[in-house]
XYZ file of C-alpha atoms in Angstrom:
760
model
C -107.555 27.391 -84.769
C -110.725 27.666 -86.144
C -112.266 28.753 -82.880
C -109.519 31.238 -82.411
C -110.303 32.663 -85.762
C -113.949 32.883 -85.054
C -113.109 34.719 -81.841
C -110.737 37.032 -83.632
C -113.534 37.835 -86.236
C -116.166 38.490 -83.462
C -113.710 40.905 -81.620
C -113.038 42.699 -84.881
C -116.781 43.157 -85.497
C -117.287 44.359 -81.994
C -114.267 46.858 -82.469
C -115.672 48.020 -85.730
C -119.146 48.479 -84.201
C -117.661 50.590 -81.399
C -115.652 52.631 -83.635
C -118.546 53.300 -85.839
C -120.519 54.162 -82.740
C -117.858 56.672 -81.387
C -116.604 58.156 -84.667
C -119.029 60.991 -84.851
C -118.364 61.917 -81.131
C -114.483 61.856 -82.018
C -115.165 63.953 -85.171
C -117.035 66.398 -82.887
C -114.499 66.522 -80.393
C -111.629 67.149 -82.896
C -113.847 69.804 -84.604
C -114.361 71.545 -81.121
C -110.770 71.002 -80.316
C -109.920 72.970 -83.353
C -112.159 75.733 -82.413
C -110.518 75.840 -78.889
C -107.148 75.916 -80.382
C -107.281 79.478 -81.380
C -108.616 80.435 -77.981
C -105.883 78.507 -76.375
C -103.318 80.183 -78.245
C -104.880 83.482 -77.182
C -105.095 82.215 -73.605
C -101.495 81.036 -73.666
C -100.478 84.654 -74.629
C -102.536 86.137 -71.939
C -101.222 83.633 -69.392
C -97.616 84.224 -70.495
C -98.153 87.791 -70.276
C -99.705 87.513 -66.839
C -97.174 85.193 -65.662
C -94.338 87.655 -66.773
C -96.195 90.431 -64.968
C -96.715 88.290 -61.881
C -92.957 87.228 -61.921
C -92.007 90.903 -62.020
C -94.224 91.818 -59.280
C -93.087 88.652 -57.027
C -89.423 89.340 -57.280
C -89.390 91.954 -54.438
C -91.785 89.649 -52.290
C -89.376 86.773 -52.981
C -86.377 88.954 -51.838
C -88.345 90.055 -48.749
C -89.481 86.559 -48.070
C -85.972 85.202 -48.376
C -84.912 88.059 -45.955
C -87.652 87.173 -43.660
C -86.568 83.503 -43.852
C -82.926 84.473 -43.227
C -84.067 86.635 -40.128
C -86.076 83.887 -38.799
C -83.025 81.466 -38.976
C -80.913 84.131 -37.258
C -83.532 84.504 -34.749
C -83.789 80.786 -34.069
C -80.030 80.544 -33.991
C -79.834 83.535 -31.678
C -82.244 82.035 -29.234
C -80.423 78.708 -29.371
C -77.271 80.581 -28.605
C -78.761 82.482 -25.914
C -80.127 79.229 -24.320
C -76.922 77.628 -24.733
C -74.914 80.553 -23.288
C -77.158 80.645 -20.390
C -75.988 77.295 -19.643
C -72.337 78.102 -20.246
C -72.166 81.534 -18.627
C -72.325 80.069 -14.945
C -69.644 77.582 -15.866
C -67.458 80.488 -17.268
C -68.385 82.570 -14.297
C -67.287 79.813 -11.886
C -64.030 79.188 -13.718
C -63.334 82.871 -13.813
C -64.026 82.958 -10.035
C -61.695 79.975 -9.852
C -59.007 81.865 -11.574
C -59.460 84.826 -9.427
C -59.369 82.711 -6.359
C -56.294 81.279 -7.517
C -54.735 84.670 -8.141
C -55.555 85.888 -4.621
C -54.403 82.611 -3.035
C -57.768 81.679 -1.671
C -57.071 77.909 -2.485
C -59.537 76.364 -0.106
C -62.412 78.348 -1.842
C -60.848 77.497 -5.118
C -61.158 73.811 -4.424
C -64.985 74.339 -3.377
C -65.460 76.148 -6.668
C -63.820 73.261 -8.522
C -66.056 70.888 -6.791
C -69.133 72.850 -7.850
C -67.930 73.057 -11.560
C -67.274 69.206 -11.660
C -70.423 68.269 -10.039
C -73.016 70.693 -11.001
C -71.968 72.997 -13.974
C -69.794 71.165 -16.431
C -72.110 68.149 -16.636
C -74.710 70.435 -18.312
C -72.253 71.646 -21.014
C -70.022 68.683 -21.246
C -70.551 68.581 -25.060
C -68.597 71.623 -25.679
C -64.879 71.527 -26.318
C -63.946 74.351 -23.933
C -65.679 72.330 -21.103
C -63.387 69.351 -21.913
C -60.408 71.723 -21.628
C -61.731 72.945 -18.382
C -62.113 69.306 -17.169
C -58.581 68.675 -18.322
C -57.322 71.670 -16.447
C -58.965 70.972 -13.107
C -56.630 68.149 -11.915
C -53.691 70.325 -12.854
C -55.086 73.214 -10.854
C -55.582 70.731 -7.707
C -51.929 69.816 -8.109
C -50.925 73.350 -8.477
C -52.899 74.291 -5.395
C -51.332 71.194 -3.440
C -47.807 72.394 -4.674
C -48.503 75.938 -3.595
C -49.972 75.018 -0.232
C -47.113 72.699 0.364
C -44.629 75.468 -0.602
C -46.405 77.824 1.871
C -46.298 75.015 4.527
C -42.637 74.562 3.867
C -42.047 78.391 4.322
C -44.038 78.160 7.357
C -41.868 75.193 8.719
C -38.799 77.174 7.887
C -40.080 80.325 9.443
C -41.009 78.615 12.767
C -37.684 76.987 12.831
C -36.005 80.346 12.569
C -38.331 81.954 15.013
C -38.683 79.221 17.530
C -36.104 80.762 19.978
C -38.158 83.941 19.889
C -41.208 82.057 20.566
C -39.567 80.066 23.371
C -37.897 83.074 24.777
C -41.414 84.880 24.962
C -42.860 81.812 26.398
C -40.094 81.282 29.175
C -40.063 84.969 29.960
C -43.894 84.895 30.673
C -43.497 81.798 32.724
C -40.711 83.346 34.627
C -42.687 86.536 35.325
C -45.688 84.672 36.463
C -43.384 82.578 38.635
C -41.581 85.540 40.211
C -44.754 87.388 40.802
C -46.371 84.343 42.682
C -43.094 83.795 44.614
C -42.903 87.403 45.663
C -46.405 87.410 46.753
C -45.760 84.291 48.836
C -42.790 85.652 50.304
C -44.537 88.767 51.199
C -47.388 87.088 52.816
C -45.098 84.816 54.825
C -43.985 87.521 57.260
C -42.129 85.067 59.555
C -39.903 83.824 56.817
C -36.178 84.403 57.881
C -37.110 86.443 61.060
C -34.510 84.514 63.108
C -31.740 85.372 60.608
C -28.853 87.536 61.597
C -30.036 91.193 62.066
C -28.036 92.657 59.296
C -28.925 89.822 56.970
C -32.553 90.152 57.856
C -32.770 93.800 56.960
C -31.069 93.173 53.814
C -33.416 90.212 53.153
C -36.476 92.358 53.860
C -35.419 95.369 51.957
C -34.731 93.026 49.036
C -38.141 91.434 49.353
C -39.813 94.867 49.156
C -37.695 96.071 46.235
C -38.402 92.927 44.412
C -42.115 92.954 45.090
C -42.296 96.637 43.809
C -40.251 95.858 40.783
C -42.481 92.760 40.000
C -45.725 94.797 40.225
C -44.182 97.529 38.041
C -43.130 94.907 35.562
C -46.520 93.288 35.609
C -48.018 96.738 34.927
C -45.681 97.313 31.929
C -46.364 93.947 30.462
C -49.971 93.615 31.414
C -51.156 95.212 28.064
C -48.687 93.486 25.879
C -48.818 89.769 26.804
C -47.939 88.092 23.725
C -49.391 84.509 22.650
C -48.022 82.175 20.163
C -50.698 83.271 17.608
C -49.256 86.940 17.948
C -45.747 85.757 17.121
C -46.705 82.957 14.366
C -49.096 83.098 11.567
C -50.537 79.636 11.465
C -52.763 80.136 8.473
C -50.481 78.063 6.119
C -51.021 75.078 8.280
C -54.806 75.580 8.572
C -54.943 76.178 4.731
C -52.847 73.233 3.821
C -54.569 71.066 6.175
C -58.076 71.954 4.778
C -56.738 71.721 1.209
C -55.365 68.183 1.684
C -58.364 67.096 3.584
C -60.692 68.349 0.824
C -58.470 66.607 -1.791
C -58.676 63.379 0.270
C -54.903 63.387 1.073
C -55.160 64.451 4.738
C -53.231 61.356 5.871
C -50.469 62.340 3.314
C -50.403 65.695 4.707
C -50.242 64.650 8.321
C -47.488 62.160 7.751
C -45.503 64.761 5.994
C -45.970 67.382 8.665
C -44.875 64.991 11.419
C -41.873 63.705 9.465
C -40.797 67.217 8.872
C -41.288 68.341 12.458
C -39.450 65.331 13.522
C -36.481 66.308 11.573
C -36.662 69.784 12.812
C -36.943 68.522 16.422
C -33.626 66.580 15.838
C -32.138 69.765 14.533
C -33.417 71.866 17.503
C -32.131 69.191 19.995
C -28.617 69.343 18.295
C -26.671 71.730 20.491
C -23.669 73.861 19.506
C -20.341 72.544 20.426
C -19.476 75.661 22.487
C -23.049 75.875 24.089
C -21.299 75.279 27.535
C -19.162 78.245 27.365
C -21.729 80.791 27.990
C -25.308 81.027 29.412
C -26.480 82.597 26.208
C -25.814 79.243 24.614
C -27.951 77.397 26.896
C -30.701 80.099 26.849
C -30.764 79.961 22.928
C -30.978 75.990 23.276
C -33.761 76.004 25.750
C -35.561 78.721 23.994
C -35.643 76.863 20.566
C -36.977 73.689 22.243
C -39.544 75.623 24.053
C -40.616 77.316 20.874
C -40.821 74.031 19.088
C -43.216 72.393 21.567
C -45.297 75.413 22.164
C -46.124 75.435 18.413
C -46.881 71.795 18.654
C -49.078 72.375 21.638
C -50.988 75.029 19.647
C -51.378 72.842 16.720
C -52.515 70.025 18.938
C -55.311 72.096 20.294
C -56.437 74.054 17.205
C -56.605 71.264 14.643
C -58.140 67.835 14.838
C -55.927 64.742 13.956
C -53.008 66.604 12.513
C -51.007 66.390 15.893
C -52.312 63.927 18.515
C -51.500 63.680 22.218
C -49.867 60.330 21.629
C -47.560 61.973 18.988
C -46.559 64.940 21.060
C -45.833 62.632 24.208
C -43.672 60.359 21.986
C -41.952 63.384 20.506
C -41.566 64.994 23.986
C -40.056 61.623 25.489
C -37.408 61.352 22.585
C -36.593 65.025 23.018
C -36.344 64.797 26.814
C -33.979 61.731 26.677
C -31.841 63.790 24.153
C -31.976 67.087 26.342
C -30.971 65.145 29.585
C -28.017 63.457 27.623
C -26.933 66.725 26.219
C -27.207 68.691 29.462
C -25.501 65.970 31.475
C -22.647 66.093 28.869
C -22.278 69.908 28.496
C -22.750 70.769 32.212
C -19.874 68.533 33.008
C -17.732 71.070 31.146
C -18.800 73.874 33.259
C -16.086 74.821 35.811
C -17.800 78.065 36.863
C -20.274 77.723 39.682
C -22.070 81.018 38.580
C -22.564 79.539 35.103
C -23.905 76.199 36.621
C -26.324 78.230 38.750
C -27.559 80.182 35.824
C -27.892 76.839 33.948
C -29.965 75.487 36.862
C -32.152 78.690 36.817
C -32.689 78.309 32.970
C -33.531 74.517 33.496
C -36.148 75.425 36.217
C -37.661 78.130 33.930
C -37.624 75.649 30.956
C -39.195 72.919 33.007
C -41.789 75.074 34.545
C -42.584 76.603 31.026
C -43.197 73.125 29.482
C -44.930 71.821 32.502
C -47.543 74.677 32.142
C -48.111 73.227 28.640
C -48.798 69.869 29.990
C -45.487 68.201 29.437
C -43.965 65.928 32.150
C -40.709 67.314 33.349
C -39.958 65.130 36.404
C -36.871 63.670 34.784
C -35.500 67.296 34.461
C -35.861 67.949 38.180
C -33.976 64.673 38.722
C -31.262 65.835 36.434
C -31.075 69.037 38.489
C -29.934 66.821 41.346
C -27.052 65.363 39.487
C -26.069 68.898 38.239
C -26.429 69.968 42.016
C -23.705 67.613 42.876
C -21.597 68.987 40.124
C -22.503 72.558 41.151
C -21.262 71.597 44.750
C -18.053 70.172 43.244
C -17.569 73.543 41.326
C -18.340 75.500 44.490
C -15.863 73.298 46.353
C -13.180 73.950 43.821
C -13.884 77.746 43.928
C -14.028 77.908 47.551
C -10.779 75.840 47.803
C -9.063 78.698 45.933
C -10.683 81.321 48.180
C -9.496 79.372 51.256
C -5.946 79.170 49.752
C -5.904 82.742 49.119
C -7.100 83.480 52.736
C -4.433 81.212 54.132
C -1.771 82.842 51.857
C -2.594 86.324 52.725
C -2.799 85.566 56.564
C -0.050 86.743 58.720
C -0.678 84.193 61.360
C -0.712 86.511 64.274
C -3.460 87.485 66.731
C -5.737 90.125 65.499
C -5.162 93.461 67.109
C -8.034 95.481 68.208
C -7.401 99.156 68.956
C -10.901 100.060 70.222
C -14.302 98.810 70.840
C -15.599 99.687 67.342
C -12.897 97.448 65.801
C -13.939 94.881 68.251
C -17.485 94.903 67.274
C -16.497 94.806 63.610
C -14.546 91.525 64.233
C -17.435 89.960 66.313
C -19.936 90.880 63.577
C -18.054 88.675 61.207
C -17.231 85.885 63.624
C -19.103 84.817 66.843
C -16.096 85.210 69.146
C -16.869 84.868 72.756
C -14.247 86.825 74.794
C -13.758 85.256 78.147
C -12.247 88.490 79.261
C -15.119 90.674 80.149
C -12.976 93.674 80.596
C -12.969 95.799 77.349
C -9.825 97.473 77.824
C -8.106 98.358 74.693
C -5.986 98.117 72.728
C -5.990 94.164 72.976
C -5.211 91.162 70.704
C -7.742 88.495 69.914
C -6.251 84.995 69.989
C -7.168 83.903 66.513
C -5.526 85.390 63.291
C -7.392 87.285 60.524
C -8.202 84.232 58.406
C -10.627 82.804 61.104
C -13.488 85.574 60.422
C -12.770 85.411 56.723
C -13.028 81.563 56.669
C -16.198 81.810 58.679
C -17.798 84.333 56.352
C -16.642 82.225 53.298
C -18.377 79.155 54.786
C -21.674 81.159 55.260
C -21.250 82.424 51.647
C -20.863 78.830 50.581
C -24.200 78.086 52.326
C -25.927 81.113 50.663
C -24.462 79.723 47.371
C -25.556 76.315 47.801
C -29.012 77.545 48.858
C -29.435 79.403 45.621
C -29.276 76.151 43.780
C -31.538 74.425 46.133
C -34.204 77.126 45.634
C -37.176 76.502 42.905
C -36.340 72.668 42.892
C -39.926 71.999 44.213
C -38.384 70.338 47.343
C -39.461 70.663 50.975
C -37.525 72.753 53.526
C -36.454 69.603 55.231
C -34.904 68.361 52.045
C -33.313 71.704 51.405
C -31.833 71.740 54.840
C -30.411 68.325 54.314
C -28.897 69.382 51.081
C -27.330 72.439 52.671
C -25.693 70.467 55.637
C -24.371 67.737 53.230
C -22.777 70.288 50.916
C -21.477 72.311 53.894
C -19.986 68.949 55.481
C -18.197 68.334 52.194
C -16.873 71.960 52.245
C -15.545 71.170 55.823
C -14.267 67.732 55.576
C -12.994 67.694 52.076
C -12.060 71.201 50.805
C -11.345 73.202 53.960
C -9.609 70.016 55.514
C -7.554 69.497 52.458
C -6.561 73.241 52.472
C -5.617 73.036 56.122
C -3.427 69.749 55.569
C -1.698 71.303 52.510
C -1.107 74.543 54.493
C 0.354 72.551 57.414
C 2.703 70.697 55.011
C 4.047 73.752 53.295
C 7.823 74.465 54.046
C 7.465 78.159 54.749
C 4.997 77.486 57.738
C 6.996 77.634 60.681
C 6.454 76.675 64.358
C 4.746 80.132 65.279
C 2.370 79.700 62.266
C 1.564 76.090 63.283
C 0.751 77.313 66.725
C -1.557 80.073 65.336
C -3.113 77.356 62.985
C -3.943 75.150 66.072
C -5.518 78.087 67.869
C -7.471 79.115 64.622
C -8.926 75.594 64.273
C -9.951 75.621 67.780
C -12.053 78.783 67.391
C -13.468 77.479 63.979
C -14.414 74.349 65.623
C -16.315 76.293 68.347
C -17.969 78.208 65.595
C -19.672 75.236 64.097
C -22.663 75.275 66.286
C -23.312 78.815 64.999
C -23.029 77.549 61.449
C -25.658 75.010 62.361
C -27.954 77.619 63.742
C -27.396 79.698 60.509
C -28.544 77.001 58.366
C -31.557 76.344 60.707
C -32.571 79.905 60.507
C -32.376 80.219 56.689
C -34.355 77.043 56.171
C -36.605 77.355 59.067
C -36.121 73.667 59.937
C -35.873 72.843 63.655
C -33.089 70.557 64.726
C -35.313 69.251 67.506
C -38.205 67.996 65.538
C -36.388 66.863 62.474
C -33.497 64.270 62.218
C -31.223 66.708 60.534
C -27.597 65.942 59.548
C -24.837 67.258 61.850
C -22.030 69.364 60.713
C -18.754 67.403 60.708
C -16.569 70.476 61.641
C -15.513 69.072 64.888
C -13.711 66.149 63.418
C -12.421 68.415 60.466
C -10.814 70.755 62.793
C -9.609 68.005 65.132
C -8.038 66.321 62.213
C -6.365 69.519 61.187
C -5.255 70.388 64.669
C -3.708 66.873 65.087
C -2.108 67.328 61.663
C -0.681 70.710 62.861
C 0.493 69.089 66.111
C 2.339 66.374 64.313
C 3.993 68.836 62.134
C 5.041 70.811 64.957
C 6.624 67.695 66.616
C 8.187 66.963 63.203
C 9.514 70.447 62.680
C 10.774 70.647 66.259
C 12.565 67.483 65.653
C 13.994 68.740 62.306
C 15.243 71.855 64.058
C 16.886 69.746 66.839
C 18.428 67.641 63.965
C 19.821 70.854 62.353
C 21.434 71.821 65.702
C 22.721 68.326 66.281
C 24.355 68.194 62.807
C 26.467 71.308 63.525
C 27.726 69.664 66.697
C 31.474 69.265 66.509
C 32.869 67.101 69.260
C 36.445 66.276 69.514
C 36.091 62.595 70.635
C 39.692 62.333 71.385
C 39.949 65.136 73.861
C 41.915 64.544 76.972
C 39.708 66.812 79.191
C 36.348 68.612 78.755
C 35.983 72.272 78.223
C 34.381 72.811 81.604
C 31.236 74.246 79.861
C 28.552 72.959 77.784
C 28.984 72.922 73.924
C 27.808 76.118 72.086
C 25.510 74.298 69.824
C 23.639 72.812 72.642
C 23.272 76.106 74.445
C 21.772 77.747 71.257
C 19.378 74.625 70.742
C 18.184 75.069 74.419
C 17.755 78.913 73.888
C 15.643 77.950 70.824
C 13.619 75.502 72.600
C 12.911 78.084 75.455
C 11.727 80.768 73.015
C 9.692 78.219 70.907
C 7.901 76.873 74.015
C 7.143 80.444 75.157
C 5.061 80.679 71.986
C 3.197 77.710 73.044
C 1.540 79.500 75.760
C -1.790 79.873 73.800
C -1.846 76.209 72.852
C -3.845 73.720 74.818
C -1.807 72.567 77.734
C -1.597 68.909 76.407
C -0.245 69.997 72.977
C 2.484 72.015 74.529
C 3.368 69.359 76.945
C 3.405 66.728 74.136
C 5.530 68.985 71.942
C 7.964 69.611 74.710
C 8.175 65.928 75.777
C 8.586 64.921 72.105
C 11.456 67.440 71.616
C 13.223 66.119 74.800
C 12.834 62.526 73.900
C 14.168 63.361 70.335
C 17.007 65.281 71.629
C 17.903 62.385 74.162
C 17.640 59.871 71.253
C 19.736 62.018 69.034
C 22.406 62.449 71.512
C 22.456 58.584 72.222
C 22.616 57.914 68.612
C 25.652 60.311 68.388
C 27.450 58.362 71.121
C 26.615 54.932 69.537
C 27.242 55.952 65.911
C 28.920 52.992 64.176
C 31.206 55.313 62.325
C 32.643 56.722 65.726
C 35.234 54.166 66.629
C 36.782 55.625 69.743
C 35.854 58.087 72.362
C 38.074 59.450 75.123
C 37.022 59.961 78.685
C 37.516 63.699 78.372
C 34.790 63.518 75.415
C 32.586 61.663 77.819
C 33.019 64.447 80.361
C 32.389 67.048 77.856
C 29.271 65.125 76.534
C 28.021 64.811 80.222
C 28.232 68.429 80.652
C 25.862 68.882 77.613
C 23.433 66.392 79.051
C 23.451 68.232 82.430
C 22.303 71.207 80.510
C 19.560 69.340 78.892
C 18.508 68.044 82.206
C 18.612 71.709 83.638
C 16.391 72.754 80.770
C 13.988 69.842 81.535
C 13.797 70.815 85.356
C 13.112 74.434 84.582
C 9.632 73.555 83.445
C 9.780 75.263 80.049
C 6.062 74.194 79.594
C 3.700 74.327 82.667
C 1.794 71.216 83.684
C 4.546 68.583 84.126
C 4.324 66.583 87.467
C 7.669 66.334 89.236
C 10.739 65.255 87.151
C 8.424 63.728 84.322
C 10.245 65.806 81.678
C 13.787 64.859 83.115
C 12.861 61.234 82.582
C 13.308 61.777 78.738
C 17.156 61.947 79.486
C 17.152 59.023 82.069
C 18.898 56.629 79.503
C 21.701 58.976 78.840
C 21.989 59.860 82.405
C 22.415 56.273 83.646
C 24.724 55.501 80.765
C 26.872 58.469 81.368
C 26.984 57.932 85.140
C 28.079 54.292 84.651
C 31.043 55.593 82.757
C 31.730 58.665 84.798
C 31.768 56.743 88.061
C 33.223 53.513 86.405
C 30.794 51.610 88.343
C 30.867 48.308 86.474
C 30.801 46.134 89.402
C 27.506 47.690 90.657
C 26.057 47.352 87.192
C 27.037 43.637 86.507
C 25.899 42.653 90.169
C 22.537 44.484 90.017
C 21.748 43.673 86.306
C 18.306 42.299 85.797
C 16.966 43.446 89.060
C 14.163 46.106 89.160
C 15.965 48.202 91.666
C 19.144 48.493 89.653
C 20.710 51.836 89.590
C 21.454 51.335 86.042
C 18.222 49.749 84.882
C 17.822 51.841 81.680
C 21.277 50.760 80.335
C 21.215 47.682 78.146
C 24.256 45.477 77.926
C 24.556 46.020 74.252
C 24.615 49.845 74.579
C 27.164 49.596 77.567
C 29.241 47.212 75.398
C 29.279 49.570 72.393
C 30.333 52.519 74.311
C 32.771 50.575 76.306
C 34.569 49.355 73.211
C 34.802 52.916 71.937
C 36.262 54.188 75.135
C 38.580 51.106 75.334
C 39.973 51.911 71.950
C 40.369 55.489 72.911
C 42.302 54.539 75.985
C 44.672 52.370 73.845
C 45.300 55.172 71.569
C 45.883 57.505 74.408
C 48.310 55.004 76.094
C 50.318 54.749 72.703
C 50.657 58.577 72.523
C 51.645 58.731 76.201
C 53.951 55.770 76.287
C 56.927 58.010 77.272
C 55.284 58.340 80.842
C 56.547 54.862 82.135
C 54.981 55.245 85.614
C 51.509 55.244 83.943
C 51.988 52.031 82.072
C 50.985 49.622 84.941
C 47.871 51.674 85.653
C 46.861 51.634 82.082
C 47.450 47.859 81.808
C 45.293 47.276 84.858
C 42.407 49.445 83.595
C 42.512 47.803 80.133
C 42.423 44.322 81.809
C 39.495 45.469 83.801
C 37.822 46.712 80.486
C 38.542 43.513 78.774
C 36.957 41.639 81.667
C 33.897 43.800 81.755
C 33.634 43.374 77.975
C 33.657 39.718 78.181
C 30.956 39.800 80.828
C 28.850 42.169 78.761
C 29.111 40.092 75.619
C 28.023 37.192 77.676
C 24.865 39.157 78.751
C 24.193 40.273 75.275
C 24.648 36.526 73.975
C 22.385 35.384 76.753
C 19.679 38.005 75.880
C 19.921 37.069 72.185
C 19.703 33.305 72.961
C 16.696 34.048 75.272
C 15.039 36.053 72.551
């Protein structure tokens, strides 16, 4: 504490010394400060005044300075805005360009613009809100473009669906014109084609060739400047545009699948025919045109785009379509009964196949189908010609063709190759055949022409065409004409005269078959010598018809004989004959004489067979009349009358009603009756019984059963006569003796009959 106090006292002394040292200076300073105070006040006034005056003077500068500052800020802002706008303006310009492209439907360019906006422009100004709006709108615009392009594609698909028939019609027309032109040139160059044909046909053929060639050249000149292509008929830009758009958007596969799916649906619609398509050729033409138009479009798409349609896809689609087409044609063609419609259908199928073949589609199955349709065409032809043949036969008068002069004769031989054996041309005369023969011959040739029309353009060789013609002609002869002839022969109104004329007609038609073969050879230019060609079966056809007519002649003759026999009215109990033949039999013989006179134009064998058949049937009918089980008794007078009738039959047979019989061949038809009647007329039972079984027997043709049956009827007749004449007593003994003889003969005959049955 003492040290502390000492230290404090030391410090106080030092402070006091320092204050004493500085006190004078402090007093001086205060004195000077007081002096300065007055000056300071004065200076303050001056400074304040100066400050006031300076402030007043600086207010304008401050205002201008602030204006300058504000302008500098604006200038800086403007510069900044200009810089930013220079970045934004290209974006806005591109967006405006995008909108304009959308408005004018330049969608592919719009997509390119969007791509530039996204990749180049928008990233530079992405901080701005309008850029965000743009970024949000771009996907919407892409979807809008996709929808619009898809809508355009749908409109395009709908358009080509509606215009497929026009496209196909144009394509088929061009293919047909090209083919017609090529075919005409080929025919014109082939000067030897058809030179061996008939002179009249040849001239017509050549003139047709000239007219067709001229007309074809004229048509080519007319259409040379207006050959339309599929691009001229269809605007494919929607497809290209949509394909590019979807490719750019990375959805090319989606677009391809959609396009193919829609086209498959359209293909099924195109391949679906109308129910009434088979009624008119226009229905088939529209059907083919739509299909051709569809595949022409697909072929064009295949070649102008990459990947949208592939060859594999088109081949698959065509194979599916071809199977459907063949099924449809097979079904609808079966409804066709008009050969002209079937022929037009064939021509359409050929043009259809040639058109699509020109676009690279395989069509062999269509030509195979044509062979099926060819068989149907032949069937329709056969039905049509069956009606023609029936009409010809109905209109025929079945009398020889009268020829008044040489001109008429030439007209007939120009229609039918008739070889007149009579070299003298004396007129008037009659040709042996009737009017139906040249008409049938002409119709057969017309059938060959009609069949040839179908065989053309089938891409077949002349040999195959020749074979087809011969086969179809054989069907006409063996089926149609043969059936018409058989039906004609069986008709009730066809009499013996008509049947005779039919036989003559078939003979001439048979002879004309070789000319038909030559006719086919001429139009096909296929030699029968070098090629194994089918032969015409006309020979057998007309032989069968002739045999049928001959059989019908025999049948009708027998029926006529039966009609005369039915009106026979014998009095089987008559005591004596009339002394002359029965009236019905004389009428029958007169009928047979007049009938056999008509047979002079028949082949000798036919006339002889008919005559022999008639005599045999007459003999059999007379025999059956005698042996009829319902006839119980016969008088000897009736036997005598019957004998007179048989004598007339024998006289008729010996008069040679038909030439060519040797000796008494025709009379032998009545030998059974003659021997039987002689046995009863002579009453030569002892000779009969004694010579029975010997080949030299006088009554060899009389069987015991026949003799027994007739003898029993005669026996009953005698008994009945005896009862009626019992008043004549002197005859009783003779009657009893005769009856006893008859009873004895009856017993012997019965024993012979029983012996024969036991032996049998």
